[in-house]
PDB file of C-alpha atoms in Angstrom:
ATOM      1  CA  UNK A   1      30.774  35.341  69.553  1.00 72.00           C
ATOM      2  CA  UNK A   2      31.829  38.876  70.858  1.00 89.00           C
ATOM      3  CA  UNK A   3      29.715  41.734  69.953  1.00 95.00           C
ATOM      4  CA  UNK A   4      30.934  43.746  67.553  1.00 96.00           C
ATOM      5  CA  UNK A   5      30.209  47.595  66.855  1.00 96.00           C
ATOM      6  CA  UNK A   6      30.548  50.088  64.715  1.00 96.00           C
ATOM      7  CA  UNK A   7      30.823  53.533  65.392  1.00 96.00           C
ATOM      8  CA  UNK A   8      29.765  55.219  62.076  1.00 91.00           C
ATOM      9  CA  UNK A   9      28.176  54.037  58.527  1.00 85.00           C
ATOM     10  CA  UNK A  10      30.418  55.042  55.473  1.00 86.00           C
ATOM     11  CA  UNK A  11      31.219  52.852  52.873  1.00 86.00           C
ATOM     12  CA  UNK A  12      34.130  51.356  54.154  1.00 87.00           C
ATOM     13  CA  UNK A  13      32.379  49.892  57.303  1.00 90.00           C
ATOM     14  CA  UNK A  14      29.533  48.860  54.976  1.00 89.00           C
ATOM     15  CA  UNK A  15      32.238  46.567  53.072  1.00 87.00           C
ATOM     16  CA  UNK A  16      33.669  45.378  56.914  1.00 89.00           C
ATOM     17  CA  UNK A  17      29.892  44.878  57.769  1.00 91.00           C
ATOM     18  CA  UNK A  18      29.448  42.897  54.390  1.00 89.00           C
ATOM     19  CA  UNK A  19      32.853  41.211  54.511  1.00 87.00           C
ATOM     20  CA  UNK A  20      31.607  39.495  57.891  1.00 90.00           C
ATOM     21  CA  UNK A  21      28.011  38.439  56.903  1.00 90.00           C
ATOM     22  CA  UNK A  22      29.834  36.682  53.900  1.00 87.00           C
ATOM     23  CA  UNK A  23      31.862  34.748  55.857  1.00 86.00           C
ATOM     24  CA  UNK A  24      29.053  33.533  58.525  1.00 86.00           C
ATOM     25  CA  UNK A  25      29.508  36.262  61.344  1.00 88.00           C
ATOM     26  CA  UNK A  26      26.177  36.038  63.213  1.00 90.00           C
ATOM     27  CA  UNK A  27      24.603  39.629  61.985  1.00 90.00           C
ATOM     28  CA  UNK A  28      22.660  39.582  65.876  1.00 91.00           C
ATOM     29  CA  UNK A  29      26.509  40.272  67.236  1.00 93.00           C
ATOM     30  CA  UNK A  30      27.249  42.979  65.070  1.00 96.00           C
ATOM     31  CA  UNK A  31      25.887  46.677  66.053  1.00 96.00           C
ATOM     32  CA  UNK A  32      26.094  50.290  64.110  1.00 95.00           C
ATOM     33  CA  UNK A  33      25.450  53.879  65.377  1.00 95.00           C
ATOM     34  CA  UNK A  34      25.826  57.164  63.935  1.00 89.00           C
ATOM     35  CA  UNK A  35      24.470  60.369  63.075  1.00 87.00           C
ATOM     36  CA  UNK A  36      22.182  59.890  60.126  1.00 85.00           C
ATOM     37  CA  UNK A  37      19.443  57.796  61.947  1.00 88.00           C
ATOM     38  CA  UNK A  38      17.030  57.360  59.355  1.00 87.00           C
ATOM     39  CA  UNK A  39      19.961  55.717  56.663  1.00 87.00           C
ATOM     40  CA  UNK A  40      20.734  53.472  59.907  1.00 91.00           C
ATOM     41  CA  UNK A  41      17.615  52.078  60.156  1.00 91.00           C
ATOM     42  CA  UNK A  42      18.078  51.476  56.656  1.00 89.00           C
ATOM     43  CA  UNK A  43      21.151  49.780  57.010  1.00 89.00           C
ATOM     44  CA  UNK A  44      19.640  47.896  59.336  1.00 92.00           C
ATOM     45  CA  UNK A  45      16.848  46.327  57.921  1.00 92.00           C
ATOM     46  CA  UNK A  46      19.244  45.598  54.711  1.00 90.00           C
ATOM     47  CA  UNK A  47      21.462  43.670  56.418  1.00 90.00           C
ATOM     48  CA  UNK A  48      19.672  42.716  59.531  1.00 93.00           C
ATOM     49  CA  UNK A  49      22.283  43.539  61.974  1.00 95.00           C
ATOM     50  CA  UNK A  50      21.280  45.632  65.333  1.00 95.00           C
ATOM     51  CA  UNK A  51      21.214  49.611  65.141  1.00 95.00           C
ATOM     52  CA  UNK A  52      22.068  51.819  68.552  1.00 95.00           C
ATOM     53  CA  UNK A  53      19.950  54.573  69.126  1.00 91.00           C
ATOM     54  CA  UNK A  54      23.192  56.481  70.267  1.00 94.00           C
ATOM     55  CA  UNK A  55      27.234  55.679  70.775  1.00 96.00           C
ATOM     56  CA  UNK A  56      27.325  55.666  74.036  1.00 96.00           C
ATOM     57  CA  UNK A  57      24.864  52.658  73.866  1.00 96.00           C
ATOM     58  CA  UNK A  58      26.571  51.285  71.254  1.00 96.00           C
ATOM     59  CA  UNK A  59      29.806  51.099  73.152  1.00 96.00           C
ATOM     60  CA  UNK A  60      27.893  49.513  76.534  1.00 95.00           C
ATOM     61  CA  UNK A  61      26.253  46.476  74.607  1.00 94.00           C
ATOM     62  CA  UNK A  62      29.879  45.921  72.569  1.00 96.00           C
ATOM     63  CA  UNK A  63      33.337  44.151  73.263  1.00 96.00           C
ATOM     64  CA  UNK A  64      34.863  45.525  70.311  1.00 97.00           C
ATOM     65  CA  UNK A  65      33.828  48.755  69.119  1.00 97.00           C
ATOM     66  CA  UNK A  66      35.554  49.858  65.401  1.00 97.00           C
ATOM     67  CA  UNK A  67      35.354  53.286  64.712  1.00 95.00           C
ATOM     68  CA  UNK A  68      34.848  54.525  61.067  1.00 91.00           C
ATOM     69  CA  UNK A  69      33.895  58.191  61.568  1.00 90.00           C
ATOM     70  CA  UNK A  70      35.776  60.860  60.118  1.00 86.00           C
ATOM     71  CA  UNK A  71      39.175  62.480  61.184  1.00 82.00           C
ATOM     72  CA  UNK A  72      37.792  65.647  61.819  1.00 84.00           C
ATOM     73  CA  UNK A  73      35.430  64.135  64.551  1.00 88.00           C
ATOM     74  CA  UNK A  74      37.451  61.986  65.511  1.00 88.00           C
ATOM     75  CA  UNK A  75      37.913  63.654  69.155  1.00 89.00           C
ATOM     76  CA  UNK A  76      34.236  64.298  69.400  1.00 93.00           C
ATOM     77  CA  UNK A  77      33.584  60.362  69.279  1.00 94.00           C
ATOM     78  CA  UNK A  78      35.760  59.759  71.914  1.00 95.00           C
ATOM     79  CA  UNK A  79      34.821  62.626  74.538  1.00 95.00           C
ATOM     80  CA  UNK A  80      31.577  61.265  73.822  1.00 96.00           C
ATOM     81  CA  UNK A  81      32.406  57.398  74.226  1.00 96.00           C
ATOM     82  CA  UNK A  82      35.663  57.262  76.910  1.00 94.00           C
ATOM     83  CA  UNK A  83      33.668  57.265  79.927  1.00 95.00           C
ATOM     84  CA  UNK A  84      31.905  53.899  78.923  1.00 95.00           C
ATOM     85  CA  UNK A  85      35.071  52.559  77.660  1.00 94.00           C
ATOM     86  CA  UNK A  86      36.308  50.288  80.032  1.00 90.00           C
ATOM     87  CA  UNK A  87      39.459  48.358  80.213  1.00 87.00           C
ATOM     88  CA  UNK A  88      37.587  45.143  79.090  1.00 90.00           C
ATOM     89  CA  UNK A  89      36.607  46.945  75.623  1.00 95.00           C
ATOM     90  CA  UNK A  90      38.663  47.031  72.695  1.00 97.00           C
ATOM     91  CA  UNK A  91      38.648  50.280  70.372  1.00 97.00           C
ATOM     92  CA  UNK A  92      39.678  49.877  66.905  1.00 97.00           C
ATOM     93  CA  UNK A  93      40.245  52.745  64.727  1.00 95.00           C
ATOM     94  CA  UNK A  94      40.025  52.587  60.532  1.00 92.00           C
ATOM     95  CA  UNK A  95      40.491  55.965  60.038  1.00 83.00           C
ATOM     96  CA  UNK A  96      44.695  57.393  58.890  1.00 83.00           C
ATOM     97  CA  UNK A  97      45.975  59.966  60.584  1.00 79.00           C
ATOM     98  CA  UNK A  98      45.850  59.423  64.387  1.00 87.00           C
ATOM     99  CA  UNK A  99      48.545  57.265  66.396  1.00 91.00           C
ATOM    100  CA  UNK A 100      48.422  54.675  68.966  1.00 93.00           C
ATOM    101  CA  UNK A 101      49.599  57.105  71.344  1.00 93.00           C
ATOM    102  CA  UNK A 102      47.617  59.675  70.185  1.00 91.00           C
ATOM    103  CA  UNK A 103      44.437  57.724  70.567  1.00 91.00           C
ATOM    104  CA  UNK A 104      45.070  56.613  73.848  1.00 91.00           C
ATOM    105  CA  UNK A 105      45.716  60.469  75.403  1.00 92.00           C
ATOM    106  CA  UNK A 106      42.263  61.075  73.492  1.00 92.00           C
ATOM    107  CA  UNK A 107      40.573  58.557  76.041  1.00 93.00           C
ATOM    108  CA  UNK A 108      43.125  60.158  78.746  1.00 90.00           C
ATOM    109  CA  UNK A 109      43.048  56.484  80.101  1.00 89.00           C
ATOM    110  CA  UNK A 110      44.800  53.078  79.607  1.00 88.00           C
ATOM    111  CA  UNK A 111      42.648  51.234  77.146  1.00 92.00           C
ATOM    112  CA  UNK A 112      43.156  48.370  74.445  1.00 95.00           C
ATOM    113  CA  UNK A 113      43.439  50.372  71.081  1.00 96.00           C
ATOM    114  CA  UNK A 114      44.335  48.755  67.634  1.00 97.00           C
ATOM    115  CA  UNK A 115      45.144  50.639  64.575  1.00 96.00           C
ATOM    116  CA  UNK A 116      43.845  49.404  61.420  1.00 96.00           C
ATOM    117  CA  UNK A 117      43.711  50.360  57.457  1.00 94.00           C
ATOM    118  CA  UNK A 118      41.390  48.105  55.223  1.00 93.00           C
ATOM    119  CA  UNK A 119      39.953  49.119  52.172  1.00 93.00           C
ATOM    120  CA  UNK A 120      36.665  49.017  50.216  1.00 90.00           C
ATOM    121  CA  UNK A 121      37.224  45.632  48.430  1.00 92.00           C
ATOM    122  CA  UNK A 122      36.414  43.944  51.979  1.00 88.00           C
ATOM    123  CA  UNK A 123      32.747  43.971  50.744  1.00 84.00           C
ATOM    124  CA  UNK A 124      33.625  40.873  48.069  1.00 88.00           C
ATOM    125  CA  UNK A 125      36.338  39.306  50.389  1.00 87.00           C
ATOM    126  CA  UNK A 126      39.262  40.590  48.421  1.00 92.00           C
ATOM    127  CA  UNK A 127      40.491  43.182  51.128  1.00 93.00           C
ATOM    128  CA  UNK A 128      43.744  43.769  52.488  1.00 95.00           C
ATOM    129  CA  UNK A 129      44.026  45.050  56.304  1.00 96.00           C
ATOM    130  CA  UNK A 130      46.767  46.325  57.968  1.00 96.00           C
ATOM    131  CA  UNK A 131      46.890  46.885  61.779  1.00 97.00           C
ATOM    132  CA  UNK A 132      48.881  47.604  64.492  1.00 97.00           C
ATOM    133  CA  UNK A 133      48.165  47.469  68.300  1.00 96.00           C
ATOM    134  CA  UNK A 134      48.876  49.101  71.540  1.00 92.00           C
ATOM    135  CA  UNK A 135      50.670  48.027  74.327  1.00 91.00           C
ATOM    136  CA  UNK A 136      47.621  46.888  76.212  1.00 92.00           C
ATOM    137  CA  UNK A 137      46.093  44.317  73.647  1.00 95.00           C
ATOM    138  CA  UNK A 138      46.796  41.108  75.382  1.00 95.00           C
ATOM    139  CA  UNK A 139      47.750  38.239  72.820  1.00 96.00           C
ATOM    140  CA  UNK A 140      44.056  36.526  72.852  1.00 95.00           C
ATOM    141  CA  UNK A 141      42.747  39.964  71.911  1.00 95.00           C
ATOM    142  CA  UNK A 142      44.843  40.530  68.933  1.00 96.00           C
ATOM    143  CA  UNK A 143      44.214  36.878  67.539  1.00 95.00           C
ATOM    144  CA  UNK A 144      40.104  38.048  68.012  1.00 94.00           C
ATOM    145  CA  UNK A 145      40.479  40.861  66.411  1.00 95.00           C
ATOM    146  CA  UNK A 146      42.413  39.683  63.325  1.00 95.00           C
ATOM    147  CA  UNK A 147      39.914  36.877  63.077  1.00 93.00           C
ATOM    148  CA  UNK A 148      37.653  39.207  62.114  1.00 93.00           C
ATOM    149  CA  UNK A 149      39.484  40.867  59.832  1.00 94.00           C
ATOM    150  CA  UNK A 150      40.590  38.167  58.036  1.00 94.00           C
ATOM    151  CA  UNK A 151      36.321  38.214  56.668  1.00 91.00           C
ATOM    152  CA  UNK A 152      37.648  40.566  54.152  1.00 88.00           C
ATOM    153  CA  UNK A 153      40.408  39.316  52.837  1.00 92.00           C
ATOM    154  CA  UNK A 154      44.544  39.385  53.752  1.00 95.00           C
ATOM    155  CA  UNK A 155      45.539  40.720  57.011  1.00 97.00           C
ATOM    156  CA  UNK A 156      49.148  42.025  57.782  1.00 96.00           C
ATOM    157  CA  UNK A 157      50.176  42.549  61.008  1.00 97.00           C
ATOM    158  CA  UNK A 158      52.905  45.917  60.580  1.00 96.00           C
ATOM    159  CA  UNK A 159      54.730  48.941  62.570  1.00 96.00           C
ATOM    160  CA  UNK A 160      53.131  51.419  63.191  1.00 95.00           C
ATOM    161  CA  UNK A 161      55.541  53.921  61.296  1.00 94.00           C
ATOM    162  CA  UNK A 162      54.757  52.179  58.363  1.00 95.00           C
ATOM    163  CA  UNK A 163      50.685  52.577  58.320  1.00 94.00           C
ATOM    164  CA  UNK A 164      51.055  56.116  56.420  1.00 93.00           C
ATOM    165  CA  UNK A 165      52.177  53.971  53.286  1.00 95.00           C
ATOM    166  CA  UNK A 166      50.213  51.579  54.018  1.00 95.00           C
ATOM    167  CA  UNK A 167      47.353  54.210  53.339  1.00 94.00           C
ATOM    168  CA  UNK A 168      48.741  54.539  49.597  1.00 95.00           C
ATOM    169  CA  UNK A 169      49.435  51.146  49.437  1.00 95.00           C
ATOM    170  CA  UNK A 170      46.104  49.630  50.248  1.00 95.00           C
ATOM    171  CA  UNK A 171      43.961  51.896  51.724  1.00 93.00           C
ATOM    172  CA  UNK A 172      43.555  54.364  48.550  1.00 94.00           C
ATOM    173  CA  UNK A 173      44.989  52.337  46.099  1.00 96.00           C
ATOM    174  CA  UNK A 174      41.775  50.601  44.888  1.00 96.00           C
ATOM    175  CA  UNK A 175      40.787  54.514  43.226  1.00 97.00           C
ATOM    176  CA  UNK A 176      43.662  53.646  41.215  1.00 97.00           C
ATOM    177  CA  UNK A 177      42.953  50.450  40.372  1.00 98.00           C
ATOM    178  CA  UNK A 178      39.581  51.548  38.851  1.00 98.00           C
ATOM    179  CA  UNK A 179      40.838  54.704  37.021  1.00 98.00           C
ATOM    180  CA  UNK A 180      43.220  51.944  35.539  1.00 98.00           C
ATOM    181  CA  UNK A 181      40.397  49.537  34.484  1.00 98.00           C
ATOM    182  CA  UNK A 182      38.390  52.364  33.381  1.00 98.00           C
ATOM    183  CA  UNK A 183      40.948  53.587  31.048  1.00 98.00           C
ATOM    184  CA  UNK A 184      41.461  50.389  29.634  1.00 98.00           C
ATOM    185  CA  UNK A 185      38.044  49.802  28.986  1.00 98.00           C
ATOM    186  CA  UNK A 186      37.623  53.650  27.397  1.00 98.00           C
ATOM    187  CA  UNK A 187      40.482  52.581  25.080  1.00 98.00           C
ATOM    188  CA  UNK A 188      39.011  49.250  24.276  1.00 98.00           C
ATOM    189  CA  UNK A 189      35.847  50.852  23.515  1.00 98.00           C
ATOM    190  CA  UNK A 190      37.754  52.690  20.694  1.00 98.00           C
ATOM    191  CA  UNK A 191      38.730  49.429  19.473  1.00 97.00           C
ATOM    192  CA  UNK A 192      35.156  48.720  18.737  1.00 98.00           C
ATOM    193  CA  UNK A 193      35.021  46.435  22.016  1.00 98.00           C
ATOM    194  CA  UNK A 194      30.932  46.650  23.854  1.00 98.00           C
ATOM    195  CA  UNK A 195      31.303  49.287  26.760  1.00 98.00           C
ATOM    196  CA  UNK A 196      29.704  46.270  29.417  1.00 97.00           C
ATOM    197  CA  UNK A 197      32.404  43.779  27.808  1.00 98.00           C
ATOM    198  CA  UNK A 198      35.191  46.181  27.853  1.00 98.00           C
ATOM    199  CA  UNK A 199      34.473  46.505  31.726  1.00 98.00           C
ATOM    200  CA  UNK A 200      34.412  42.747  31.916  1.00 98.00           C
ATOM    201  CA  UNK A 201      38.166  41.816  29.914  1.00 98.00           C
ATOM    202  CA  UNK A 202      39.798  45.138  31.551  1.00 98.00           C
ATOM    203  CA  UNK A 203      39.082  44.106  35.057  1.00 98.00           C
ATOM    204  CA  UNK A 204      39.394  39.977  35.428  1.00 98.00           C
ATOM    205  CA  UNK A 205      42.640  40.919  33.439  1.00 98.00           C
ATOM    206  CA  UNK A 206      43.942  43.181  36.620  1.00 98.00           C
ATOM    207  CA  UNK A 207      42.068  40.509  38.338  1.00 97.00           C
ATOM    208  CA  UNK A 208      44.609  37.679  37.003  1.00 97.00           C
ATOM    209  CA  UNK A 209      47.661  39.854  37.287  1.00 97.00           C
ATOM    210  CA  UNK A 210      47.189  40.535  40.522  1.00 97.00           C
ATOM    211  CA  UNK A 211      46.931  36.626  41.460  1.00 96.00           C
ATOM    212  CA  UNK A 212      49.262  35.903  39.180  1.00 97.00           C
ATOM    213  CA  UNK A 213      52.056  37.630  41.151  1.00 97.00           C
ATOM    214  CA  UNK A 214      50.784  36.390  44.648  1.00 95.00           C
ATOM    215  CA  UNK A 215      50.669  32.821  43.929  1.00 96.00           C
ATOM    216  CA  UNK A 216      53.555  32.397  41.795  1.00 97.00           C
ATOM    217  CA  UNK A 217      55.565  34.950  43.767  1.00 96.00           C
ATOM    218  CA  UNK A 218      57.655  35.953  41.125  1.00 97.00           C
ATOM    219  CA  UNK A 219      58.938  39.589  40.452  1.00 98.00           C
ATOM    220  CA  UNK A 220      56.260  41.620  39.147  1.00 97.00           C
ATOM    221  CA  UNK A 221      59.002  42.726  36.569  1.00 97.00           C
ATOM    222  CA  UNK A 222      59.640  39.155  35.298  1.00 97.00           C
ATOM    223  CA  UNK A 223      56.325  39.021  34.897  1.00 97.00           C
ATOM    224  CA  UNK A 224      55.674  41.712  32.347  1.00 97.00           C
ATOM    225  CA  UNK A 225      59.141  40.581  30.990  1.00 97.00           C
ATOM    226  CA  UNK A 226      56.919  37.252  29.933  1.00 96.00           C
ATOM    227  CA  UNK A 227      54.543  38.945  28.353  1.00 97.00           C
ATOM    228  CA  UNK A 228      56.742  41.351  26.136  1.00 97.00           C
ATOM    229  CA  UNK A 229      57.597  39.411  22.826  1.00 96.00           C
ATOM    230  CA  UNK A 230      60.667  41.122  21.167  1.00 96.00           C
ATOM    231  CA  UNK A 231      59.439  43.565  18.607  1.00 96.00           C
ATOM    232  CA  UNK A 232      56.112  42.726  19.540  1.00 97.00           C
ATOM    233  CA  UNK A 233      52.661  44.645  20.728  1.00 97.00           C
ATOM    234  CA  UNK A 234      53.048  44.223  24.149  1.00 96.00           C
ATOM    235  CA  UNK A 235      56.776  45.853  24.654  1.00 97.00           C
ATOM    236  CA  UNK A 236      55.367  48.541  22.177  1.00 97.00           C
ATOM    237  CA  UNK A 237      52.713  49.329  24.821  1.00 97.00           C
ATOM    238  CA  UNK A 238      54.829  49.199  27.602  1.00 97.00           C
ATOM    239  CA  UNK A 239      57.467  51.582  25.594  1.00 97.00           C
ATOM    240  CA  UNK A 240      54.445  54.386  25.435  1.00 97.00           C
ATOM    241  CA  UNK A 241      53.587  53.884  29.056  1.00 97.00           C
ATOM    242  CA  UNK A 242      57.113  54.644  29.959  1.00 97.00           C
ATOM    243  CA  UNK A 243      57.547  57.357  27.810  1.00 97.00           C
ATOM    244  CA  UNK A 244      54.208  59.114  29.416  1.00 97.00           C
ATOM    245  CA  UNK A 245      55.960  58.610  32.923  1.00 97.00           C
ATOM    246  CA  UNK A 246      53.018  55.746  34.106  1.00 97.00           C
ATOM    247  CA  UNK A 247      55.394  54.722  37.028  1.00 96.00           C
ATOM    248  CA  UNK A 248      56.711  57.895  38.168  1.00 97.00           C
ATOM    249  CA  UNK A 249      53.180  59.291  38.263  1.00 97.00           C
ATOM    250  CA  UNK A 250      52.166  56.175  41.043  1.00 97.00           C
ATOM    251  CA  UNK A 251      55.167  57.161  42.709  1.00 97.00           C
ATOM    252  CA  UNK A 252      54.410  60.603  42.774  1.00 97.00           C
ATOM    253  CA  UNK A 253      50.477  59.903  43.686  1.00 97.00           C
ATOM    254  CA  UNK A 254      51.195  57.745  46.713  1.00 97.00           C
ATOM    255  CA  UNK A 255      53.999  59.876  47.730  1.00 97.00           C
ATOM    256  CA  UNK A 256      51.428  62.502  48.392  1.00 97.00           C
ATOM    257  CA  UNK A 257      48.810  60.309  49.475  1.00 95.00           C
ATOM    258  CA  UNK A 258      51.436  59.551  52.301  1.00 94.00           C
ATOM    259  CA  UNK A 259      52.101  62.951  53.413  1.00 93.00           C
ATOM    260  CA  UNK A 260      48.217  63.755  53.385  1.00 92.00           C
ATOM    261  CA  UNK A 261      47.711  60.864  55.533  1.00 89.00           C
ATOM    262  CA  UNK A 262      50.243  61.952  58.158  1.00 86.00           C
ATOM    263  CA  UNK A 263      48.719  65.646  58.426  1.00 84.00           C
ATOM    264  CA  UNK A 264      44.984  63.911  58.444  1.00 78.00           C
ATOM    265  CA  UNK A 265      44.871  65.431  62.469  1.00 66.00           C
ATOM    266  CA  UNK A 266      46.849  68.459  61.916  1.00 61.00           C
TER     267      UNK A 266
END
């Protein structure tokens, strides 16, 4: 098994981190390093994978080196790192906002680069990652690298001009999903439903949904078209929803979530 690091410890690399110790990933091949030393130690110990006293040693023990820090220090990382990253190492970044090209002129260097967006339901194996790679990621390394991704969940393989929707698709989109729920369970509270209960029906029903459209593949619209009864409680719901612009208000949210993402380095 390669060793795999991890250049930062938010909570989206604790769901990777998690996402791979579910599915059997040997926690002695996986590596973190960061700023906050003390909560990596922490981290650590928790889920007894190996902490790096610095980056730089983080990136000389690794073959593939993921890294989860920040936009804004972004270019800090890789002044720090580029000297140690040779041409056998593959970088993977799971932060919006920077392009392949982009990263590469960072490390002012050919080297294997692979752009990624997962998001934070990796941690139960319900992910969805979307990546694209560089020139220089030989077929062998791109099958390694979505091996590993494929510990949290689906894995798409898309352009690269399409990874700024991708970051209101998938990446953000799970903040919706729970302002959703949540709703749902504040209104089913003032039905006289238990708040712990509420929690329960509101999300196994977005739960179901969901899998409802990916294994039957049908039209998400002739799905809620078998649900709404004529004259019934359902299409009266749905009526209301409409009428408080529910849709255009997505659209709208992701819209800007997409033009956020593309000025993330700006």
């Amino acid at each position: 098994m390669k060793k795999v690091g991890f250049i930062g410890a938010g909570n989206m690399v604790k769901a990777m981190i998690k996402g791979m110790l579910k599915n059997n990933v040997m926690s002695s091949s996986i590596y973190v390093s960061g700023r906050d030393m003390e909560k990596l130690i922490e981290l650590g110990k928790l889920l007894s994978i190996n902490v790096s006293e610095s980056n730089i040693e983080l990136v000389k023990n690794c073959d593939i080196v993921f890294l989860g820090v920040k936009p804004n220090i972004y270019s800090k990382v890789i002044d720090e790192i580029k000297n140690y990253t040779d041409e056998d190492k593959v970088v993977v970044s799971i932060t919006p906002g920077y392009s392949l090209k982009e990263l590469e002129d960072m490390f002012g260097k050919n080297v294997k680069v692979v752009r990624t967006m997962p998001n934070t339901p990796a941690m139960v194996g319900e992910g969805v990652t979307a990546y694209c790679i560089g020139e220089n990621i030989s077929l062998i390394e791109e099958n390694e690298i979505k091996n590993i991704l494929k510990c949290f969940g689906l894995v798409e393989k898309v352009e690269e001009k399409e990874m700024d929707a991708v970051v209101a698709t998938t990446g953000s989109s799970p903040a919706y999903v729970y302002m959703f729920i949540e709703a749902m369970a504040d209104a089913a509270v003032l039905g006289g439903i238990s708040r712990d209960k509420a929690y329960r029906l509101a999300a196994q029903a977005v739960l179901g949904s969901a899998k409802m459209v990916l294994e039957t593949e049908m039209h998400p619209g002739a799905l809620k078209d078998m649900v709404c009864s004529p004259g019934g409680t359902t299409i009266e719901a749905v009526t209301t929803l409409e009428e408080n612009g529910f849709r255009n208000a997505i659209i709208k949210a992701m819209r800007n979530c997409m033009e956020k993402s593309k000025k993330m380095n700006s």
